[in-house]
């Protein structure tokens, strides 16, 4: 397993983190235990050294008592006292030597009453005894029960002195005992303590005449020197207790040393045992954690594999571990429910992707796949013809507008049933391509057979559909294309069948077979969209304005914005040649924004900034259904610094009725922004009065068909009069378009119409011509 996999493995991470935490805890425990053992060992050694110091001093005191008793016996000896009285020097010397040898004293001396030396029994190397005698005698004479320690020949000696009475003091007996190796060995034997007698000379040099230390420890003592609290040696650490010897002060000290390692040794065995137990515990913990982690990660890996299957679209394999009653089981059951839900949703999506929900027929994608498979199934050399027939219902939008969408849905279902009854074979297919467009796949059918099927469909449509109290006559435009003569692949076959269908609808004829001549009109349509985009990008469009005049002396100037296309090859293209196409393709939204931008630029022009000018801009159905329309217009206003009140937005009734709720919401937003709203072509819709009271409109614009008919028909004049009265009663202004004569203009003025526009007043003008026209109008109005 690579390092990256180790990092990503949840199992190894769980076990590793758990073991790391356990080892940290164990290491901390070991450190605490070791420190505690060390501390307790030192405390124990300190108490033992207290005892050792007391025993050492007791041994010195016992040695002094022994000397004192020996001195007292010698002082009480009658012969010795007689020899002293008779000044028998030989006897005195002999008694001193014999008595000193008997009790093991290294020094035996007789002092006179004036504390001067009379005789002495000494070792050969005690040349500095007179100096030592002057050091110890005065304090011993002052305190006969005490003892004194002094150095002679580099060795410490313990001295005692006893007076001789007869009955008065006739002299003093002085005895000395070396503090040597036997005494140290006795301490080592009694208490297992190391002893070192250290002598510090006047020049600072240190000697150790008596010691039980090993050679390496003694070398370490010489190396570290005094004062000393602990001695580090290769054999371990020794704690040191310094004990001065009697009155020798700092010159002679006894060092009592005990090993820390000897005290810690029993505990170290316990630590080893604890370490073994810890290792065994860690191994067991690792095994247990591994089992737990495996029990955790195994279902997770199973869930991972399940998610990979789900990503591949395999929804039939149930998940494991759903029987567990813990969090993993809950997660597995949740994943399994998700698998089932996604599976059902995918099945529904596939059904929706290939089947039309309303009619239950195959949709365009499913129909295309069927055509592809049908063509692919044809064997080379044994090709059977097949035909795709496409039909589009006539006046279906009118049915939706008049009778409602629910009725339109029932109509589509009835059409689907009739078409399914007309297919000649079981391998044929009927599909709904979208909206009111259907298609038939006719296997083993050539052009005459397709014509026969189309004829049967027309005959079935001759019987009107009746739903409750409504009756609808059916008709459709039909076109078909045959494989392999009209197309070699499925997409081309479908496309050419639709081209033939649209040609049939334009010619109002029966079913048409695809002809290559139909493609020219189609290619022109495709190129028109490209040319429109090019026109916007290369400033080929022109802004034209048709003036509106007030009929009763109201203030303000008004005009309607129109667009013209100055084509580089075809010249000035009239609006009817490209505006309907722009509305069908959705490009009308770009045209609307272009016009709004140009009008805003004109209103920001210094020549118009001071004029009370209001310009109307037309909005299409696609504009109203664009949720970003209000934001886009606000951006243009802010860019040019003009007010929304300088605009009047004209909306046709049909644009509102395509989606009344969304259109009403957008109109409310535009009204809140400050735009004046106008209903264009009023009177030609179906349900305008039902929505008029709810819409935030300011103006009604009477359709020019009624205005132009006023000159010859009273019915149109009555419609205009009623519309003006209705608008005024609702608080709206009225604009009449299509004013072609002075007679019409006078009649509108008589009917209290507010504004008028038409060729009698002025044709649409370019921006510069419009400004000149306005200047002339203002000049004429001010001329007396």
XYZ file of C-alpha atoms in Angstrom:
784
model
C 0.000 0.000 0.000
C 1.465 3.323 -1.014
C 1.978 6.252 1.343
C -0.906 8.183 -0.200
C -3.238 5.216 0.320
C -2.064 4.960 3.916
C -2.921 8.609 4.414
C -6.363 8.113 2.902
C -7.147 4.853 4.751
C -9.703 5.522 7.468
C -8.898 2.171 9.098
C -5.198 2.923 9.448
C -5.901 6.465 10.588
C -8.285 5.279 13.307
C -5.890 2.591 14.560
C -2.873 4.878 14.266
C -4.469 7.777 16.128
C -5.777 5.467 18.865
C -2.366 3.818 19.327
C -0.618 7.173 19.300
C -2.911 8.495 22.027
C -2.442 5.313 24.067
C 1.341 5.469 23.726
C 1.336 9.127 24.757
C -0.694 8.272 27.857
C 1.579 5.305 28.687
C 4.737 7.358 28.144
C 3.387 10.090 30.390
C 2.516 7.449 33.001
C 6.007 5.959 32.783
C 7.573 9.385 33.155
C 5.429 10.144 36.201
C 6.167 6.751 37.772
C 9.889 7.065 37.104
C 9.991 10.564 38.543
C 8.012 9.389 41.558
C 10.344 6.439 42.075
C 13.376 8.697 41.758
C 11.907 11.177 44.192
C 10.927 8.483 46.710
C 14.336 6.824 46.380
C 16.139 10.061 47.130
C 13.849 10.709 50.069
C 14.481 7.188 51.368
C 18.260 7.603 50.944
C 18.142 10.962 52.722
C 16.472 9.300 55.725
C 18.993 6.451 55.597
C 21.878 8.935 55.503
C 20.462 10.611 58.590
C 20.697 7.273 60.332
C 24.143 6.634 58.868
C 25.408 9.960 60.188
C 24.061 9.210 63.657
C 25.648 5.746 63.636
C 28.970 7.171 62.432
C 29.025 9.698 65.206
C 28.012 6.978 67.639
C 30.965 4.856 66.528
C 33.305 7.794 67.072
C 31.770 8.371 70.490
C 32.215 4.676 71.371
C 35.831 4.854 70.252
C 36.348 7.944 72.406
C 34.750 6.171 75.404
C 37.083 3.242 74.888
C 40.087 5.542 74.860
C 38.760 7.402 77.832
C 38.319 4.182 79.824
C 41.809 3.053 78.857
C 43.204 6.405 79.911
C 41.308 6.210 83.226
C 42.763 2.721 83.957
C 46.233 3.969 83.193
C 45.734 7.023 85.396
C 44.522 4.815 88.263
C 47.411 2.328 87.969
C 49.362 2.462 91.294
C 52.723 1.484 89.814
C 52.334 4.118 87.084
C 51.492 6.748 89.638
C 54.460 5.665 91.808
C 56.773 5.919 88.810
C 55.474 9.388 88.175
C 56.029 10.441 91.765
C 59.582 8.984 91.715
C 60.260 10.385 88.240
C 61.141 6.916 86.988
C 61.223 7.769 83.286
C 61.957 4.270 82.106
C 58.983 2.859 84.002
C 56.740 5.637 82.784
C 57.760 5.028 79.153
C 57.391 1.279 79.510
C 53.912 1.597 81.080
C 52.771 3.999 78.364
C 53.893 1.671 75.583
C 52.482 -1.471 77.178
C 49.149 0.070 78.048
C 48.788 1.755 74.627
C 49.528 -1.529 72.834
C 47.031 -3.372 75.036
C 44.094 -1.123 74.178
C 45.236 -0.398 70.601
C 45.976 3.299 71.061
C 48.295 4.805 68.483
C 49.297 7.639 70.828
C 49.838 7.388 74.614
C 51.327 10.360 76.443
C 51.820 11.701 79.961
C 51.438 15.419 80.556
C 52.453 17.337 83.597
C 50.216 19.499 85.696
C 51.164 22.403 83.480
C 50.041 20.354 80.414
C 53.599 19.941 79.175
C 54.658 16.655 77.605
C 56.677 14.420 79.998
C 56.626 11.118 78.095
C 54.937 9.614 75.063
C 54.541 6.366 73.154
C 54.278 7.262 69.438
C 54.532 5.673 66.052
C 57.581 6.455 63.962
C 55.785 8.750 61.505
C 54.394 11.150 64.151
C 56.985 13.858 63.799
C 54.339 16.594 63.939
C 52.955 15.315 67.294
C 54.176 18.391 69.276
C 52.152 20.660 67.008
C 49.134 18.381 67.283
C 49.560 18.315 71.043
C 49.338 22.090 71.214
C 46.147 21.914 69.105
C 44.191 19.336 71.137
C 45.389 19.670 74.729
C 43.834 23.047 75.690
C 40.270 22.112 74.629
C 40.585 18.640 76.269
C 41.816 20.221 79.488
C 38.838 22.538 79.452
C 36.403 19.645 78.742
C 37.938 16.357 79.945
C 34.828 14.368 78.966
C 35.082 15.360 75.301
C 37.290 14.270 72.432
C 39.252 16.072 69.747
C 40.164 15.142 66.154
C 43.420 16.320 64.657
C 45.558 15.459 61.660
C 48.914 13.804 61.939
C 50.863 12.551 58.967
C 47.789 13.025 56.799
C 45.654 10.754 59.016
C 42.894 11.980 61.338
C 43.240 10.958 64.953
C 40.762 11.075 67.780
C 42.235 12.201 71.135
C 40.963 11.994 74.754
C 42.671 13.222 77.973
C 42.071 12.056 81.602
C 43.509 13.740 84.736
C 45.587 11.786 87.322
C 44.632 12.583 90.924
C 46.500 11.699 94.115
C 44.150 13.129 95.327
C 45.126 16.354 93.599
C 45.937 16.448 89.874
C 49.482 15.239 89.430
C 49.307 14.947 85.626
C 47.246 14.062 82.522
C 47.064 10.900 80.450
C 46.522 11.579 76.682
C 45.540 8.854 74.227
C 44.876 8.991 70.474
C 43.240 6.570 68.103
C 43.470 6.826 64.273
C 40.187 7.113 62.381
C 41.170 4.591 59.725
C 39.990 1.951 57.313
C 38.699 -0.523 59.915
C 36.163 1.998 61.172
C 35.001 2.738 57.627
C 34.754 -0.971 56.828
C 32.743 -1.510 59.963
C 30.267 1.198 58.781
C 30.110 -0.468 55.362
C 29.465 -3.835 57.003
C 26.846 -2.582 59.416
C 24.797 -0.249 57.207
C 25.891 -0.913 53.580
C 26.931 2.697 53.295
C 30.040 3.929 51.538
C 32.402 6.014 53.707
C 35.130 8.412 52.647
C 37.187 10.553 55.014
C 38.276 13.624 53.093
C 41.075 15.883 54.233
C 41.437 19.315 52.732
C 44.927 20.784 53.099
C 45.686 24.434 53.672
C 46.707 24.810 50.034
C 43.276 23.529 48.906
C 44.399 20.099 47.865
C 42.157 17.246 48.855
C 43.138 13.788 49.992
C 41.057 10.770 50.903
C 43.067 8.708 53.384
C 40.121 6.484 54.308
C 37.449 5.222 51.931
C 35.337 2.237 50.988
C 34.699 3.602 47.481
C 35.773 1.778 44.362
C 38.568 3.180 42.275
C 36.246 4.751 39.604
C 34.056 6.317 42.278
C 37.130 7.633 44.120
C 38.402 9.109 40.855
C 35.044 10.801 40.366
C 35.227 12.217 43.885
C 38.626 13.725 43.185
C 37.353 15.097 39.905
C 34.220 16.771 41.264
C 35.655 17.981 44.579
C 33.795 19.523 47.527
C 31.178 20.589 48.368
C 29.264 17.672 46.925
C 25.569 16.689 47.005
C 25.710 13.702 44.693
C 28.464 11.784 42.963
C 28.054 10.713 39.333
C 30.012 7.578 38.522
C 29.984 4.946 35.812
C 28.437 2.624 38.379
C 25.552 4.958 39.067
C 24.595 7.986 41.137
C 25.592 8.252 44.822
C 23.884 10.697 47.177
C 26.412 12.315 49.543
C 26.062 13.444 53.148
C 28.958 15.532 54.566
C 29.708 15.056 58.308
C 32.529 17.203 59.821
C 34.794 15.293 62.217
C 34.752 16.847 65.657
C 36.559 20.141 65.998
C 38.610 19.638 62.885
C 36.202 21.933 61.167
C 36.182 21.951 57.387
C 39.653 20.413 57.170
C 38.406 16.838 57.830
C 35.004 15.605 56.720
C 33.374 12.249 56.549
C 31.367 11.609 53.374
C 28.589 9.067 53.729
C 27.405 7.865 50.275
C 24.466 5.698 49.216
C 23.620 4.506 45.706
C 20.359 5.664 44.148
C 20.474 2.814 41.648
C 20.516 0.206 44.409
C 17.346 1.675 45.879
C 15.689 2.037 42.462
C 16.692 -1.441 41.259
C 13.673 -3.288 42.758
C 11.347 -0.735 41.227
C 13.032 -1.086 37.852
C 11.995 -4.711 37.764
C 8.464 -3.544 38.420
C 8.818 -1.022 35.576
C 9.991 -3.765 33.240
C 6.960 -5.811 34.216
C 4.720 -2.799 33.647
C 6.370 -2.230 30.253
C 5.654 -5.828 29.272
C 2.051 -5.433 30.414
C 1.809 -2.126 28.504
C 3.160 -3.660 25.306
C 0.710 -6.522 25.633
C -2.084 -3.981 26.286
C -1.069 -1.921 23.268
C -1.106 -5.004 21.071
C -4.507 -6.024 22.388
C -5.753 -2.440 22.005
C -4.433 -2.324 18.448
C -6.148 -5.607 17.651
C -9.405 -4.460 19.255
C -9.266 -1.066 17.569
C -8.498 -2.734 14.271
C -11.511 -5.000 14.644
C -13.741 -2.057 15.544
C -12.330 0.053 12.719
C -12.746 -2.874 10.311
C -16.339 -3.233 11.416
C -16.731 0.478 10.739
C -14.822 0.779 7.464
C -16.028 -2.423 5.824
C -19.607 -1.133 5.469
C -18.240 2.241 4.425
C -16.309 0.562 1.617
C -19.487 -1.281 0.746
C -21.354 2.043 0.640
C -18.571 3.499 -1.513
C -18.936 0.638 -3.971
C -22.699 1.191 -3.919
C -22.281 4.890 -4.745
C -20.008 3.934 -7.640
C -22.691 1.573 -8.917
C -25.261 4.333 -8.551
C -23.030 6.699 -10.528
C -22.986 4.089 -13.309
C -26.768 3.902 -13.225
C -26.987 0.461 -11.567
C -29.936 0.776 -9.205
C -30.981 -2.882 -8.938
C -28.310 -4.111 -6.491
C -29.474 -3.756 -2.851
C -27.034 -2.488 -0.244
C -25.590 -4.685 2.471
C -25.388 -4.056 6.222
C -28.986 -2.814 6.350
C -29.750 -5.271 9.162
C -27.398 -3.598 11.640
C -29.076 -1.696 14.454
C -26.437 1.001 14.883
C -25.527 4.203 13.073
C -23.922 2.219 10.230
C -27.172 0.332 9.778
C -29.124 3.587 9.735
C -26.722 4.987 7.135
C -26.961 1.829 5.026
C -30.763 1.873 5.153
C -30.769 5.564 4.214
C -28.478 4.814 1.251
C -30.698 1.939 0.217
C -33.787 4.157 0.344
C -31.867 6.747 -1.672
C -30.985 4.010 -4.198
C -34.641 3.084 -4.560
C -35.732 6.728 -4.782
C -33.063 7.572 -7.354
C -33.946 4.451 -9.304
C -37.606 5.391 -9.414
C -36.715 8.986 -10.250
C -34.395 7.855 -13.028
C -37.119 5.604 -14.383
C -39.497 8.546 -14.311
C -36.857 10.778 -15.935
C -36.293 8.195 -18.660
C -40.023 7.972 -19.157
C -40.277 11.752 -19.370
C -37.218 11.869 -21.607
C -38.805 9.512 -24.145
C -42.540 9.815 -23.597
C -44.977 12.691 -23.718
C -46.790 12.984 -20.396
C -49.973 14.508 -21.810
C -50.703 12.091 -24.649
C -48.669 9.049 -23.632
C -47.006 9.074 -27.068
C -43.251 8.904 -27.693
C -41.641 12.343 -27.701
C -39.224 13.831 -30.216
C -36.128 12.125 -28.767
C -37.771 8.704 -28.670
C -39.102 9.203 -32.204
C -35.654 10.184 -33.470
C -34.112 7.049 -31.913
C -36.795 4.931 -33.564
C -35.996 6.493 -36.956
C -32.246 5.927 -36.389
C -32.792 2.271 -35.465
C -35.190 1.767 -38.358
C -32.624 3.047 -40.856
C -29.787 1.096 -39.225
C -31.808 -2.121 -39.352
C -32.061 -2.031 -43.145
C -29.809 -4.672 -44.666
C -27.574 -3.749 -47.575
C -29.190 -4.703 -50.846
C -32.605 -5.282 -49.266
C -33.593 -1.779 -48.325
C -37.250 -1.231 -47.513
C -38.510 2.360 -47.890
C -39.752 4.237 -44.835
C -41.406 7.620 -44.466
C -41.602 10.278 -41.749
C -44.835 12.273 -41.886
C -45.061 15.463 -39.790
C -48.247 17.414 -39.113
C -49.007 20.647 -37.271
C -52.534 21.512 -36.115
C -54.040 24.721 -37.480
C -55.374 27.490 -35.207
C -54.311 25.664 -32.044
C -53.109 28.872 -30.341
C -56.522 30.382 -31.053
C -58.151 27.414 -29.297
C -55.945 27.938 -26.249
C -56.666 31.669 -26.157
C -60.438 31.287 -26.534
C -61.231 28.010 -24.788
C -58.330 27.770 -22.367
C -55.332 25.485 -21.950
C -57.272 22.652 -20.319
C -59.447 22.390 -23.425
C -56.341 22.514 -25.608
C -54.838 19.586 -23.646
C -57.977 17.490 -24.193
C -57.858 18.375 -27.878
C -54.260 17.117 -28.156
C -55.191 13.842 -26.441
C -58.065 13.327 -28.866
C -55.801 14.029 -31.848
C -53.270 11.479 -30.531
C -56.006 8.821 -30.348
C -57.169 9.528 -33.916
C -53.623 9.412 -35.292
C -52.899 6.071 -33.604
C -55.931 4.596 -35.352
C -54.535 5.665 -38.748
C -51.115 3.987 -38.649
C -51.150 0.972 -41.007
C -48.783 -1.419 -39.162
C -47.749 -2.529 -35.672
C -44.146 -1.442 -36.307
C -45.253 2.088 -37.190
C -45.073 4.848 -34.577
C -46.992 7.998 -33.706
C -45.162 10.654 -31.661
C -45.808 14.112 -30.319
C -42.829 16.291 -31.208
C -43.973 19.222 -29.072
C -46.813 21.730 -28.832
C -49.345 20.884 -31.498
C -46.856 19.074 -33.762
C -47.060 15.294 -34.328
C -45.055 12.848 -36.425
C -45.628 9.356 -37.844
C -42.948 6.786 -38.666
C -44.322 4.638 -41.489
C -42.279 1.472 -42.040
C -42.133 -0.083 -45.520
C -44.074 2.911 -46.877
C -43.165 4.903 -49.939
C -44.508 8.290 -51.139
C -47.877 6.992 -52.467
C -48.413 5.090 -49.242
C -47.641 8.206 -47.210
C -50.116 10.186 -49.298
C -52.761 7.558 -48.559
C -52.084 7.800 -44.806
C -52.271 11.596 -44.976
C -55.567 11.328 -46.809
C -56.993 9.071 -44.093
C -55.827 11.543 -41.417
C -57.564 14.394 -43.230
C -60.725 12.327 -43.477
C -60.585 11.556 -39.740
C -60.221 15.278 -39.031
C -63.382 16.032 -41.019
C -65.362 14.863 -38.015
C -65.364 17.720 -35.506
C -64.315 17.132 -31.892
C -66.984 17.787 -29.287
C -66.227 18.332 -25.602
C -69.272 19.112 -23.483
C -70.877 22.100 -25.241
C -67.833 23.031 -27.366
C -67.213 21.780 -30.909
C -63.891 22.243 -32.674
C -63.105 21.627 -36.347
C -59.706 20.093 -36.944
C -57.242 20.652 -39.749
C -53.494 20.340 -40.051
C -50.617 21.044 -42.352
C -48.761 17.828 -43.276
C -45.462 17.132 -44.933
C -43.389 13.986 -45.376
C -39.976 12.825 -46.513
C -39.007 9.343 -47.672
C -35.866 7.319 -46.999
C -33.587 6.822 -48.798
C -34.651 8.995 -51.722
C -35.176 12.258 -49.774
C -32.555 11.815 -47.035
C -29.787 9.385 -46.061
C -29.857 9.804 -42.270
C -32.439 10.212 -39.525
C -31.819 13.857 -38.637
C -31.986 14.999 -42.242
C -35.120 12.937 -42.785
C -36.846 14.563 -39.781
C -35.705 18.039 -40.766
C -36.904 17.699 -44.346
C -40.232 16.274 -43.243
C -40.762 19.394 -41.094
C -39.671 21.649 -43.968
C -42.302 20.007 -46.163
C -44.894 20.453 -43.398
C -44.185 24.180 -43.055
C -44.378 24.545 -46.828
C -47.793 22.847 -46.793
C -49.015 25.241 -44.094
C -47.838 28.236 -46.115
C -49.514 26.988 -49.308
C -52.657 25.816 -47.487
C -52.503 22.593 -49.439
C -52.749 18.968 -48.437
C -49.787 16.809 -47.528
C -46.620 17.778 -49.389
C -43.597 15.637 -50.022
C -40.245 17.263 -49.445
C -38.815 19.107 -52.416
C -35.361 20.656 -52.683
C -36.954 24.005 -53.565
C -38.357 24.192 -50.026
C -34.822 24.423 -48.662
C -34.194 27.805 -50.277
C -36.854 29.494 -48.120
C -35.507 27.644 -45.104
C -31.944 28.774 -45.788
C -33.136 32.342 -46.237
C -34.779 32.141 -42.831
C -31.574 30.828 -41.276
C -29.472 33.509 -42.912
C -31.918 36.215 -41.815
C -31.101 35.601 -38.143
C -27.377 35.840 -38.877
C -27.896 39.047 -40.814
C -29.979 40.537 -37.978
C -27.192 39.863 -35.512
C -24.751 41.425 -37.931
C -27.069 44.440 -38.299
C -27.096 45.080 -34.536
C -23.340 44.637 -34.217
C -22.484 46.855 -37.238
C -24.974 49.714 -36.719
C -27.203 48.873 -39.691
C -30.400 49.552 -37.709
C -31.915 53.049 -37.687
C -34.162 54.703 -35.131
C -37.302 56.314 -36.588
C -39.878 58.365 -34.695
C -43.532 58.965 -35.631
C -44.879 62.070 -33.874
C -47.976 62.074 -31.695
C -49.898 65.335 -31.440
C -52.206 66.465 -28.632
C -55.747 67.206 -29.789
C -56.797 69.625 -27.052
C -53.773 71.840 -26.457
C -52.138 69.669 -23.767
C -48.514 70.327 -23.018
C -45.672 67.990 -23.917
C -44.318 66.313 -27.006
C -44.666 62.624 -27.830
C -43.595 60.110 -30.444
C -43.496 56.377 -31.101
C -40.095 54.760 -31.656
C -39.822 52.495 -34.708
C -36.919 50.545 -36.180
C -35.734 50.380 -39.789
C -33.013 48.170 -41.228
C -30.552 49.815 -43.598
C -29.275 46.653 -45.322
C -25.995 47.162 -47.215
C -27.309 45.206 -50.261
C -31.109 45.316 -50.029
C -31.427 48.919 -48.908
C -34.039 49.981 -46.367
C -35.812 46.792 -45.180
C -39.395 47.391 -43.941
C -40.236 46.164 -40.401
C -42.743 43.543 -41.570
C -39.891 41.720 -43.325
C -37.945 41.020 -40.136
C -39.959 41.927 -37.005
C -42.273 38.841 -37.133
C -39.242 36.609 -37.646
C -37.443 38.283 -34.727
C -40.479 37.602 -32.521
C -40.572 33.944 -33.547
C -36.867 33.370 -32.853
C -36.644 35.454 -29.693
C -34.228 37.930 -31.263
C -36.867 40.601 -30.684
C -35.482 41.022 -27.158
C -32.158 42.234 -28.605
C -34.068 44.602 -30.899
C -36.071 45.980 -27.957
C -32.912 46.650 -25.950
C -31.318 48.282 -28.989
C -34.319 50.607 -29.449
C -34.431 51.439 -25.741
C -30.710 52.237 -25.785
C -31.109 54.522 -28.832
C -34.139 56.305 -27.364
C -32.299 56.840 -24.055
C -29.316 58.227 -25.971
C -31.647 60.617 -27.854
C -33.345 61.765 -24.638
C -29.920 62.445 -23.107
C -28.934 64.571 -26.122
C -28.528 68.268 -25.141
C -30.958 69.234 -27.918
C -33.777 67.228 -26.306
C -32.808 67.452 -22.642
C -34.939 70.561 -22.080
C -37.909 69.354 -24.160
C -40.930 67.754 -22.436
C -40.542 64.765 -24.753
C -42.051 61.324 -24.106
C -41.219 58.448 -26.471
C -43.151 55.181 -26.758
C -41.303 51.858 -27.187
C -43.074 48.610 -28.093
C -42.639 45.487 -25.933
C -43.282 41.999 -27.311
C -44.493 38.853 -25.592
C -40.914 37.609 -25.185
C -39.933 40.918 -23.587
C -42.689 40.661 -20.977
C -41.749 37.081 -20.134
C -38.064 37.996 -19.634
C -37.561 38.134 -15.831
C -34.513 40.404 -16.271
C -36.337 43.041 -18.379
C -36.850 45.604 -15.593
C -33.231 45.275 -14.460
C -31.914 45.648 -18.019
C -33.990 48.794 -18.616
C -32.889 50.267 -15.271
C -29.258 49.732 -16.269
C -29.776 51.629 -19.551
C -31.528 54.497 -17.741
C -28.678 54.787 -15.251
C -26.063 54.684 -18.023
C -27.605 57.636 -19.887
C -28.984 59.505 -16.882
C -32.592 59.735 -18.084
C -35.847 59.221 -16.179
C -38.273 56.349 -16.677
C -41.133 58.874 -16.912
C -39.779 59.961 -20.317
C -40.786 56.541 -21.706
C -44.115 55.013 -22.573
C -44.009 51.222 -22.968
C -46.614 49.869 -25.404
C -47.850 46.296 -24.918
C -50.274 44.435 -27.134
C -53.239 42.606 -25.625
C -52.056 39.315 -27.100
C -48.673 39.734 -25.412
C -50.434 40.037 -22.056
C -52.741 37.097 -22.643
C -49.960 34.620 -23.553
C -49.073 34.354 -19.845
C -51.292 36.791 -17.896
C -49.781 36.196 -14.460
C -46.158 36.680 -15.478
C -47.069 39.622 -17.707
C -48.998 41.297 -14.884
C -46.090 40.836 -12.478
C -43.625 42.374 -14.955
C -45.986 45.313 -15.721
C -46.293 46.040 -11.999
C -42.492 46.170 -11.669
C -42.178 48.468 -14.681
C -44.906 50.760 -13.338
C -43.138 50.941 -9.968
C -39.982 52.023 -11.819
C -41.866 55.030 -13.228
C -42.596 53.922 -16.783
C -45.875 54.992 -18.390
C -47.684 51.913 -19.751
C -49.959 51.745 -22.796
C -52.157 48.963 -24.241
C -51.429 48.866 -27.986
C -53.973 47.709 -30.639
C -56.730 47.907 -28.032
C -59.960 46.205 -29.077
C -58.440 43.345 -31.087
C -57.886 40.951 -28.171
C -60.145 38.493 -26.420
C -60.045 39.185 -22.716
C -58.600 42.653 -22.340
C -61.518 44.092 -20.355
C -61.199 41.314 -17.765
C -57.594 42.275 -17.035
C -57.716 46.008 -17.783
C -58.871 46.949 -14.301
C -56.010 44.954 -12.751
C -53.178 46.196 -14.928
C -51.198 49.365 -13.991
C -51.703 50.970 -17.424
C -51.926 54.714 -18.109
C -53.019 54.770 -21.746
C -55.103 52.941 -24.332
C -54.084 52.997 -27.983
C -56.974 52.346 -30.347
C -56.106 49.987 -33.186
C -55.734 51.716 -36.521
C -58.284 49.376 -38.169
C -61.066 51.036 -36.167
C -59.674 54.552 -36.618
C -59.319 54.232 -40.370
C -62.817 52.765 -40.633
C -64.416 55.823 -38.986
C -64.459 57.639 -42.305
C -66.708 55.070 -43.967
C -68.469 53.101 -41.217
C -70.461 54.128 -38.176
C -69.800 50.828 -36.435
C -66.091 51.631 -36.201
C -66.906 55.171 -35.054
C -69.093 53.719 -32.305
C -66.269 51.393 -31.191
C -63.853 54.341 -31.051
C -66.324 56.483 -29.105
C -66.995 53.637 -26.612
C -63.299 52.989 -26.165
C -62.595 56.682 -25.465
C -65.440 56.872 -22.927
C -64.310 53.641 -21.267
C -60.714 54.844 -20.982
C -61.661 58.242 -19.572
C -63.991 56.636 -17.038
C -61.045 54.497 -15.931
C -58.774 57.555 -15.709
C -56.719 56.606 -18.777
C -55.621 58.718 -21.740
C -56.393 57.632 -25.305
C -54.168 57.626 -28.394
C -55.607 56.951 -31.857
C -53.232 55.591 -34.496
C -53.881 55.376 -38.233
C -55.026 58.991 -38.709
C -54.871 59.253 -42.499
C -57.060 62.346 -43.132
C -58.178 65.625 -41.664
C -61.752 64.281 -41.406
C -60.638 61.500 -39.078
C -58.548 63.954 -37.059
C -61.525 66.297 -36.597
C -63.843 63.459 -35.586
C -61.283 62.258 -32.986
C -61.003 65.777 -31.602
C -64.807 65.913 -31.383
C -64.831 62.591 -29.475
C -62.315 64.044 -26.924
C -59.474 61.753 -27.956
C -56.285 62.902 -26.248
C -53.570 62.211 -28.860
C -53.334 61.096 -32.473
C -50.683 59.733 -34.805
C -50.739 58.770 -38.447
C -49.530 59.657 -41.907
C -51.810 62.730 -42.024
C -49.775 64.174 -39.153
C -46.347 62.828 -40.139
C -44.729 59.734 -41.505
C -42.020 58.059 -39.343
C -38.917 60.267 -39.396
C -35.270 59.741 -38.710
C -33.991 61.177 -35.434
C -32.519 64.299 -37.040
C -35.637 64.889 -39.193
C -37.858 64.390 -36.149
C -35.967 67.050 -34.180
C -36.301 69.439 -37.141
C -40.041 68.664 -37.405
C -40.475 69.347 -33.683
C -38.622 72.641 -34.037
C -40.999 73.704 -36.839
C -44.013 72.706 -34.781
C -42.801 74.738 -31.818
C -42.046 77.698 -34.091
C -45.511 77.545 -35.689
C -47.158 77.327 -32.287
C -45.398 80.491 -31.099
C -46.068 82.489 -34.295
C -49.033 84.880 -33.803
